[in-house]
GROMACS .gro file of C-alpha atoms in nm:
model
  103
    1MET     CA    1  -0.508  -0.309  -0.618
    2ASN     CA    2  -0.266  -0.282  -0.358
    3PHE     CA    3  -0.118   0.068  -0.167
    4TYR     CA    4  -0.049   0.205   0.151
    5VAL     CA    5  -0.356   0.215   0.281
    6GLU     CA    6  -0.180   0.521   0.498
    7ASP     CA    7  -0.310   0.724   0.151
    8GLU     CA    8  -0.551   0.964   0.206
    9ASN     CA    9  -0.569   0.958  -0.146
   10ILE     CA   10  -0.590   0.559  -0.215
   11LEU     CA   11  -0.819   0.582   0.054
   12LYS     CA   12  -1.093   0.776  -0.097
   13VAL     CA   13  -1.008   0.609  -0.444
   14LEU     CA   14  -1.083   0.255  -0.336
   15SER     CA   15  -1.396   0.359  -0.134
   16ASN     CA   16  -1.517   0.522  -0.430
   17HIS     CA   17  -1.477   0.265  -0.645
   18ASP     CA   18  -1.622  -0.152  -0.734
   19VAL     CA   19  -1.238  -0.258  -0.632
   20PHE     CA   20  -1.086  -0.537  -0.476
   21TYR     CA   21  -0.769  -0.458  -0.232
   22VAL     CA   22  -0.533  -0.668  -0.197
   23LEU     CA   23  -0.413  -0.586   0.228
   24GLY     CA   24  -0.026  -0.706   0.215
   25HIS     CA   25   0.193  -0.706   0.510
   26TYR     CA   26   0.499  -0.484   0.548
   27ARG     CA   27   0.732  -0.385   0.828
   28LYS     CA   28   0.968  -0.192   0.573
   29ASN     CA   29   1.220  -0.080   0.899
   30GLU     CA   30   1.117  -0.283   1.186
   31ALA     CA   31   1.231  -0.585   1.302
   32HIS     CA   32   0.968  -0.873   1.462
   33GLN     CA   33   1.031  -0.960   1.838
   34ASN     CA   34   0.665  -1.214   1.845
   35LEU     CA   35   0.617  -1.244   1.476
   36ILE     CA   36   0.275  -1.371   1.429
   37PRO     CA   37   0.069  -1.158   1.654
   38GLU     CA   38   0.254  -0.877   1.498
   39VAL     CA   39   0.124  -0.924   1.155
   40LEU     CA   40  -0.226  -0.987   1.288
   41ILE     CA   41  -0.167  -0.619   1.487
   42ASP     CA   42  -0.052  -0.474   1.183
   43ILE     CA   43  -0.336  -0.621   0.975
   44SER     CA   44  -0.627  -0.509   1.228
   45LYS     CA   45  -0.493  -0.156   1.231
   46LYS     CA   46  -0.463  -0.149   0.787
   47ILE     CA   47  -0.868  -0.358   0.795
   48ASP     CA   48  -0.974  -0.068   1.057
   49LEU     CA   49  -0.817   0.215   0.882
   50LEU     CA   50  -0.994   0.087   0.511
   51ILE     CA   51  -1.342   0.008   0.691
   52SER     CA   52  -1.332   0.343   0.874
   53SER     CA   53  -1.289   0.521   0.579
   54GLY     CA   54  -1.612   0.386   0.419
   55PHE     CA   55  -1.402   0.084   0.231
   56ASP     CA   56  -1.635  -0.246   0.213
   57ARG     CA   57  -1.548  -0.557   0.422
   58SER     CA   58  -1.576  -0.793   0.184
   59LYS     CA   59  -1.364  -0.638  -0.065
   60ILE     CA   60  -1.028  -0.701   0.127
   61ILE     CA   61  -0.772  -0.981   0.060
   62LEU     CA   62  -0.524  -1.070   0.308
   63ASP     CA   63  -0.152  -1.123   0.167
   64PRO     CA   64   0.074  -1.220   0.474
   65GLY     CA   65   0.379  -1.049   0.296
   66ILE     CA   66   0.563  -1.368   0.236
   67GLY     CA   67   0.946  -1.254   0.165
   68PHE     CA   68   0.851  -0.869   0.215
   69GLY     CA   69   1.007  -0.698   0.563
   70LYS     CA   70   1.057  -1.076   0.658
   71LYS     CA   71   1.441  -1.067   0.803
   72THR     CA   72   1.500  -1.422   0.746
   73PRO     CA   73   1.388  -1.724   0.607
   74LYS     CA   74   1.268  -1.876   0.921
   75GLU     CA   75   1.002  -1.581   0.969
   76SER     CA   76   0.860  -1.694   0.589
   77LYS     CA   77   0.790  -2.017   0.672
   78ASN     CA   78   0.660  -1.906   1.035
   79ILE     CA   79   0.375  -1.706   0.841
   80LEU     CA   80   0.313  -2.010   0.601
   81ALA     CA   81   0.299  -2.259   0.889
   82ASN     CA   82   0.048  -1.995   1.066
   83ILE     CA   83  -0.169  -1.961   0.754
   84GLU     CA   84  -0.445  -2.088   0.966
   85ILE     CA   85  -0.434  -1.847   1.239
   86LEU     CA   86  -0.462  -1.547   0.976
   87LYS     CA   87  -0.754  -1.704   0.794
   88LYS     CA   88  -0.953  -1.744   1.167
   89SER     CA   89  -0.832  -1.412   1.312
   90PHE     CA   90  -0.979  -1.200   1.012
   91ASN     CA   91  -1.234  -1.434   0.855
   92LEU     CA   92  -1.126  -1.268   0.553
   93PRO     CA   93  -0.977  -1.443   0.218
   94VAL     CA   94  -0.590  -1.476   0.195
   95MET     CA   95  -0.356  -1.497  -0.116
   96VAL     CA   96  -0.016  -1.604  -0.067
   97GLY     CA   97   0.270  -1.503  -0.309
   98SER     CA   98   0.570  -1.496  -0.249
   99SER     CA   99   0.946  -1.323  -0.335
  100ARG     CA  100   1.281  -1.501  -0.373
  101ASN     CA  101   1.419  -1.229  -0.143
  102PHE     CA  102   1.387  -1.485   0.159
  103LEU     CA  103   1.280  -1.812   0.089
   0.00000   0.00000   0.00000
């Protein structure tokens, strides 16, 4: 499942069911100034929100959002080149899907 974790109803559903959650990174209207640190901060905040609502951390799968909210192909390539940083920072599985938007 992948929904916006800011929705309290979704948080309740996720916390009350034995499901995995694919936490996708997407920044709709804000440009990135320093891509990798900003992605890490954004994901960390969402992980904290999930855990504080009672969601099991071991059920989180990270998706760095290749092509989603990234303004150039260079940004998506930068994420791919630094995927190990994402994996090591959170010690969670990473799923990489892509959008044809910026590849």
